[in-house]
Amino acid sequence: MSSVSALQQTLAKRSYSLTRPRRLVFEALDSGQPRTMRELCQQLQTKVDRASVYRTVKLFSDLGVITRLQIGWKYKLELSDNFSHHHHHFNCQKCGALINLPESPELEAYISNLAGQSGVTPLEHQLEIQGLCATCTADVSHE
Amino acid sequence: MSSVSALQQTLAKRSYSLTRPRRLVFEALDSGQPRTMRELCQQLQTKVDRASVYRTVKLFSDLGVITRLQIGWKYKLELSDNFSHHHHHFNCQKCGALINLPESPELEAYISNLAGQSGVTPLEHQLEIQGLCATCTADVSHE
DNA sequence: ATATTTGCAAAGGCTTTGCAACCCC
DNA sequence: GGGGTTGCAAAGCCTTTGCAAATAT
């Protein structure tokens, strides 16, 4: 529950309160995979109104609590780096699996270097890789 | 016009024809910055019906002619690597500028290495960086 | 006690679809 | 000429908004 108290602090810092619906949205995202707005609403169906889920997602996004990922043509929501670990995503084009890739300080350094070369100040970034997951790679080579 | 003939070939390969609306959508994207669906529709307003723009965008996407970028909470469309050069994007959080970052073979190598460590086969990727552009970085330090 | 937040319902946008007319090969 | 495509209009979603009731501090 320590992550809920971190959320509490983040909200308080901007004079927002930690209400039941907000806690429920946070907890839904805190466990498991990134999910679509639809999935999130369905999961909270009987507990939180759709409009409140939308309002909460927007608020959390403004506060940097959640991040929006582009997965193919849809987007998914997950907790931001402040509430989980920084990582990147791999999406299998065949079976749809979504895999978290391990952190790589080397890559991070290179990314910020690349941005620096253009004179800009990098603050955040997302990397999404598509291709075939290990299982599907094996399947294809056996065909 | 050589890029239009490349499009022609891509379409023909899957038995689609190069029609006037498709050519117009392609040409609109071929020049200038990535744009939103709304901008694309407005630009083609008098020439192509909105429904056809949507159908064409979906088709082009299936054929790998265009890519969808996530810019903050909205998405934008641009020609894919096959029809332009592979590059990444920087988005200024203050003024909204969208800047293309130079290609970097080293970065590409890191990325494919990262994917390889997880046993997956990387085929495509997108990197989006947010922060402050050069001008806004200067502005902030003068404040 | 009071300002914030929620649920509900309705409105507003964006995207897709059915179908007759039209165009590309 | 004929099947793939388009335009139009209507339907379907997704998301936002107004407002009275409920809630947090």
Coordinates of C-alpha atoms (C1' of nucleotides) in Angstrom, one line a residue:
Chain A
M1 CA 0.0 0.0 0.0
S2 CA 3.0 2.3 0.0
S3 CA 2.3 3.2 -3.6
V4 CA -1.2 4.5 -2.6
S5 CA 0.4 6.8 0.0
A6 CA 2.8 8.1 -2.7
L7 CA -0.3 8.8 -4.8
Q8 CA -1.9 10.5 -1.7
Q9 CA 1.2 12.8 -1.5
T10 CA 1.2 13.6 -5.2
L11 CA -2.5 14.6 -5.0
A12 CA -2.1 16.6 -1.8
K13 CA 0.8 18.6 -3.3
R14 CA -1.7 20.1 -5.7
S15 CA -4.6 20.2 -3.2
Y16 CA -6.5 17.3 -4.6
S17 CA -7.9 14.7 -2.3
L18 CA -7.5 10.9 -2.5
T19 CA -11.1 9.8 -3.0
R20 CA -12.5 6.3 -3.3
P21 CA -12.9 6.4 -7.1
R22 CA -9.4 7.8 -7.5
R23 CA -7.9 5.1 -5.3
L24 CA -9.8 2.4 -7.2
V25 CA -8.5 3.7 -10.6
F26 CA -5.0 3.7 -9.2
E27 CA -5.2 0.3 -7.8
A28 CA -6.7 -1.1 -11.0
L29 CA -3.6 0.2 -12.9
D30 CA -1.2 -0.7 -10.1
S31 CA -1.7 -4.4 -10.7
G32 CA -1.0 -6.1 -14.0
Q33 CA -0.6 -5.1 -17.6
P34 CA -1.3 -1.8 -19.2
R35 CA -4.9 -1.6 -20.3
T36 CA -7.2 0.3 -22.6
M37 CA -9.8 2.8 -21.4
R38 CA -12.5 0.3 -22.2
E39 CA -10.9 -2.4 -20.1
L40 CA -10.4 0.0 -17.3
C41 CA -14.0 1.1 -17.4
Q42 CA -15.3 -2.5 -17.6
Q43 CA -13.1 -3.6 -14.7
L44 CA -14.5 -0.7 -12.5
Q45 CA -18.0 -0.9 -14.0
T46 CA -20.0 -1.4 -10.9
K47 CA -17.7 0.7 -8.7
V48 CA -16.9 3.9 -10.6
D49 CA -18.9 5.8 -13.2
R50 CA -17.3 6.0 -16.7
A51 CA -17.2 9.7 -16.5
S52 CA -15.3 9.6 -13.3
V53 CA -12.8 7.1 -14.8
Y54 CA -12.2 9.6 -17.6
R55 CA -11.8 12.5 -15.3
T56 CA -9.5 10.6 -13.1
V57 CA -7.3 9.4 -16.0
K58 CA -7.0 13.0 -17.2
L59 CA -6.1 14.2 -13.8
F60 CA -3.6 11.5 -13.2
S61 CA -2.1 12.2 -16.5
D62 CA -1.7 15.9 -15.7
L63 CA -0.1 15.0 -12.4
G64 CA 2.3 12.6 -14.1
V65 CA 0.8 9.6 -12.4
I66 CA 0.0 7.7 -15.6
T67 CA 1.3 7.4 -19.1
R68 CA -0.4 6.7 -22.3
L69 CA 1.2 4.0 -24.6
Q70 CA 0.5 3.6 -28.3
I71 CA 0.1 -0.1 -29.1
G72 CA -0.6 -0.4 -32.8
W73 CA -3.7 1.6 -33.4
K74 CA -5.0 1.7 -29.8
Y75 CA -3.6 3.3 -26.7
K76 CA -3.2 1.8 -23.3
L77 CA -2.7 3.3 -19.9
E78 CA -0.1 2.4 -17.3
L79 CA 1.5 4.0 -14.2
S80 CA 4.3 6.3 -15.1
D81 CA 7.9 5.9 -14.2
N82 CA 7.4 7.6 -10.9
F83 CA 5.1 4.9 -9.7
S84 CA 6.7 1.9 -11.4
H85 CA 10.1 1.4 -13.1
H86 CA 11.1 3.0 -16.3
H87 CA 10.9 0.5 -19.1
H88 CA 10.1 0.1 -22.7
H89 CA 7.6 -2.1 -24.5
F90 CA 7.7 -4.8 -27.1
N91 CA 4.6 -5.7 -28.9
C92 CA 4.3 -9.0 -30.9
Q93 CA 2.7 -8.4 -34.3
K94 CA 1.6 -12.0 -34.5
C95 CA 0.1 -13.0 -31.2
G96 CA -0.3 -9.5 -29.7
A97 CA 1.8 -10.2 -26.6
L98 CA 3.0 -7.0 -24.8
I99 CA 6.4 -7.5 -23.1
N100 CA 8.3 -5.1 -20.8
L101 CA 11.9 -4.8 -21.9
P102 CA 14.6 -4.5 -19.2
E103 CA 16.1 -1.1 -18.5
S104 CA 19.3 -0.2 -20.2
P105 CA 21.3 2.7 -18.8
E106 CA 23.4 2.7 -21.9
L107 CA 20.4 3.2 -24.1
E108 CA 19.0 5.9 -21.9
A109 CA 22.3 7.7 -22.0
Y110 CA 22.4 7.5 -25.7
I111 CA 18.9 8.8 -26.1
S112 CA 19.5 11.8 -24.0
N113 CA 22.7 12.4 -25.9
L114 CA 20.9 12.2 -29.2
A115 CA 18.4 14.8 -28.0
G116 CA 21.2 17.0 -26.7
Q117 CA 22.9 17.1 -30.1
S118 CA 19.9 18.9 -31.4
G119 CA 20.1 21.5 -28.6
V120 CA 16.8 20.4 -27.0
T121 CA 16.4 19.4 -23.3
P122 CA 15.0 15.8 -23.1
L123 CA 12.8 15.2 -20.1
E124 CA 10.9 12.0 -20.9
H125 CA 10.7 9.5 -23.7
Q126 CA 9.0 6.3 -24.8
L127 CA 10.3 3.6 -27.0
E128 CA 8.0 1.0 -28.5
I129 CA 9.3 -1.9 -30.5
Q130 CA 7.3 -4.2 -32.7
G131 CA 8.2 -7.6 -34.2
L132 CA 7.8 -11.2 -33.2
C133 CA 8.0 -12.5 -29.6
A134 CA 10.3 -15.5 -28.8
T135 CA 7.5 -18.0 -29.3
C136 CA 6.3 -16.6 -32.6
T137 CA 9.9 -16.3 -33.8
A138 CA 10.3 -20.0 -33.2
D139 CA 7.0 -20.9 -34.8
V140 CA 7.9 -19.0 -38.0
S141 CA 11.2 -20.7 -38.4
H142 CA 9.6 -24.1 -38.1
E143 CA 7.1 -23.4 -40.8
Chain B
M1 CA 6.6 12.1 -58.5
S2 CA 8.7 9.1 -58.1
S3 CA 7.2 8.5 -54.7
V4 CA 3.8 8.3 -56.2
S5 CA 4.9 5.5 -58.5
A6 CA 6.4 3.7 -55.5
L7 CA 2.9 4.0 -54.0
Q8 CA 1.4 2.7 -57.2
Q9 CA 3.6 -0.4 -57.0
T10 CA 2.8 -1.0 -53.3
L11 CA -0.9 -0.9 -54.1
A12 CA -0.7 -3.0 -57.2
K13 CA 1.2 -5.7 -55.4
R14 CA -1.9 -6.3 -53.3
S15 CA -4.3 -5.6 -56.2
Y16 CA -5.4 -2.2 -55.1
S17 CA -5.7 0.6 -57.6
L18 CA -4.2 4.1 -57.4
T19 CA -7.3 6.2 -57.4
R20 CA -7.5 10.0 -57.3
P21 CA -8.5 10.2 -53.6
R22 CA -5.7 7.8 -52.6
R23 CA -3.2 9.9 -54.6
L24 CA -4.4 13.1 -52.9
V25 CA -4.1 11.6 -49.4
F26 CA -0.6 10.4 -50.2
E27 CA 0.4 13.7 -51.6
A28 CA -1.0 15.6 -48.6
L29 CA 1.2 13.5 -46.3
D30 CA 4.2 13.5 -48.6
S31 CA 4.8 17.2 -48.1
G32 CA 5.4 18.8 -44.7
Q33 CA 4.9 17.8 -41.1
P34 CA 3.0 14.9 -39.7
R35 CA -0.7 15.8 -39.2
T36 CA -3.7 14.8 -37.3
M37 CA -6.7 13.1 -38.9
R38 CA -8.6 16.4 -38.5
E39 CA -5.9 18.4 -40.3
L40 CA -5.8 15.9 -43.1
C41 CA -9.5 16.0 -43.6
Q42 CA -9.6 19.7 -43.5
Q43 CA -6.9 20.0 -46.0
L44 CA -8.7 17.7 -48.4
Q45 CA -12.1 19.0 -47.5
T46 CA -13.4 19.9 -50.9
K47 CA -11.5 17.2 -52.7
V48 CA -12.0 13.9 -50.8
D49 CA -14.8 12.8 -48.5
R50 CA -14.0 12.3 -44.8
A51 CA -15.1 8.7 -45.0
S52 CA -12.7 8.1 -47.9
V53 CA -9.8 9.7 -46.0
Y54 CA -10.4 7.4 -43.1
R55 CA -10.7 4.3 -45.4
T56 CA -7.5 5.4 -47.2
V57 CA -5.6 6.0 -44.0
K58 CA -6.5 2.5 -42.7
L59 CA -5.5 0.9 -46.0
F60 CA -2.2 2.8 -46.2
S61 CA -1.5 1.7 -42.6
D62 CA -2.2 -1.9 -43.4
L63 CA 0.1 -1.7 -46.4
G64 CA 2.8 0.0 -44.3
V65 CA 2.6 3.2 -46.2
I66 CA 1.9 5.4 -43.2
T67 CA 2.7 5.4 -39.5
R68 CA 0.8 6.7 -36.6
L69 CA 2.7 8.8 -34.0
Q70 CA 1.6 9.5 -30.5
I71 CA 2.2 13.1 -29.7
G72 CA 1.1 13.7 -26.1
W73 CA -2.6 12.7 -26.1
K74 CA -3.2 13.0 -29.8
Y75 CA -1.9 11.0 -32.7
K76 CA -0.5 12.2 -36.0
L77 CA 0.1 10.5 -39.3
E78 CA 3.2 10.5 -41.4
L79 CA 4.6 8.4 -44.2
S80 CA 6.4 5.4 -43.0
D81 CA 10.1 4.7 -43.3
N82 CA 9.6 3.0 -46.7
F83 CA 8.4 6.3 -48.1
S84 CA 10.6 8.7 -46.2
H85 CA 13.7 8.4 -44.0
H86 CA 13.7 6.5 -40.7
H87 CA 13.8 9.1 -37.9
H88 CA 12.6 9.8 -34.4
H89 CA 10.6 12.7 -32.9
F90 CA 11.1 15.3 -30.3
N91 CA 8.1 17.2 -29.0
C92 CA 8.4 20.4 -27.0
Q93 CA 6.2 20.4 -24.0
K94 CA 6.1 24.2 -23.8
C95 CA 5.6 25.4 -27.4
G96 CA 4.5 22.2 -29.0
A97 CA 7.1 22.2 -31.7
L98 CA 7.7 18.8 -33.3
I99 CA 11.2 18.2 -34.4
N100 CA 12.8 15.3 -36.4
L101 CA 15.9 13.9 -34.8
P102 CA 18.8 12.8 -36.9
E103 CA 19.2 9.1 -37.7
S104 CA 21.7 7.3 -35.5
P105 CA 23.0 3.9 -36.5
E106 CA 24.4 3.5 -33.0
L107 CA 21.0 4.1 -31.4
E108 CA 19.5 1.6 -33.8
A109 CA 22.1 -0.9 -32.7
Y110 CA 21.3 -0.4 -29.0
I111 CA 17.6 -0.8 -29.7
S112 CA 18.0 -4.1 -31.6
N113 CA 20.4 -5.3 -28.9
L114 CA 17.9 -4.5 -26.2
A115 CA 15.2 -6.5 -28.0
G116 CA 17.6 -9.3 -28.8
Q117 CA 18.3 -9.8 -25.0
S118 CA 14.7 -10.7 -24.5
G119 CA 14.8 -13.2 -27.3
V120 CA 12.3 -11.3 -29.5
T121 CA 12.8 -10.3 -33.1
P122 CA 12.6 -6.6 -33.5
L123 CA 11.1 -5.4 -36.9
E124 CA 10.1 -1.8 -36.3
H125 CA 10.2 0.8 -33.5
Q126 CA 9.3 4.3 -32.6
L127 CA 11.0 6.6 -30.2
E128 CA 9.4 9.8 -29.0
I129 CA 11.2 12.2 -26.7
Q130 CA 9.5 15.1 -24.9
G131 CA 11.1 18.1 -23.2
L132 CA 12.0 21.7 -24.1
C133 CA 13.1 22.7 -27.5
A134 CA 16.2 24.9 -27.9
T135 CA 14.3 28.2 -27.8
C136 CA 12.2 27.2 -24.8
T137 CA 15.2 25.9 -23.0
A138 CA 16.8 29.4 -23.5
D139 CA 13.6 31.2 -22.4
V140 CA 13.4 29.2 -19.2
S141 CA 17.0 29.9 -18.2
H142 CA 16.5 33.6 -18.7
E143 CA 13.4 33.7 -16.4
Chain C
dA1 C1' -19.4 23.9 6.8
dT2 C1' -17.9 24.3 2.3
dA3 C1' -15.3 23.5 -1.6
dT4 C1' -14.4 19.5 -4.2
dT5 C1' -15.8 15.4 -6.5
dT6 C1' -19.2 12.1 -8.1
dG7 C1' -23.0 9.9 -10.8
dC8 C1' -26.2 10.5 -14.1
dA9 C1' -27.8 11.7 -18.5
dA10 C1' -27.3 14.3 -22.4
dA11 C1' -24.4 16.4 -25.8
dG12 C1' -20.3 16.5 -28.7
dG13 C1' -16.7 14.4 -31.6
dC14 C1' -14.5 11.0 -34.0
dT15 C1' -14.8 6.9 -36.8
dT16 C1' -17.2 3.3 -39.3
dT17 C1' -20.7 1.4 -42.3
dG18 C1' -24.6 0.6 -46.0
dC19 C1' -25.6 1.5 -50.4
dA20 C1' -26.2 3.5 -55.0
dA21 C1' -23.4 6.0 -58.2
dC22 C1' -18.8 6.3 -60.1
dC23 C1' -14.2 5.3 -61.7
dC24 C1' -9.9 2.5 -62.7
dC25 C1' -7.9 -1.3 -65.1
Chain D
dG1 C1' -17.6 -3.9 -68.9
dG2 C1' -17.2 -5.2 -64.2
dG3 C1' -15.4 -5.2 -59.8
dG4 C1' -13.2 -2.3 -56.8
dT5 C1' -14.0 2.7 -54.8
dT6 C1' -16.2 6.8 -53.6
dG7 C1' -19.6 10.1 -51.6
dC8 C1' -23.4 10.7 -48.8
dA9 C1' -25.9 10.2 -44.9
dA10 C1' -26.8 7.7 -40.9
dA11 C1' -25.3 4.9 -37.2
dG12 C1' -21.9 3.6 -33.5
dC13 C1' -18.4 4.5 -30.5
dC14 C1' -15.6 7.1 -27.4
dT15 C1' -15.1 11.1 -24.6
dT16 C1' -16.7 15.4 -22.4
dT17 C1' -19.9 18.4 -19.9
dG18 C1' -23.8 20.5 -16.9
dC19 C1' -25.7 20.0 -12.7
dA20 C1' -27.7 18.3 -8.4
dA21 C1' -26.5 15.1 -4.8
dA22 C1' -22.7 13.2 -2.1
dT23 C1' -18.1 13.4 0.0
dA24 C1' -13.6 14.8 2.0
dT25 C1' -11.0 17.8 5.1

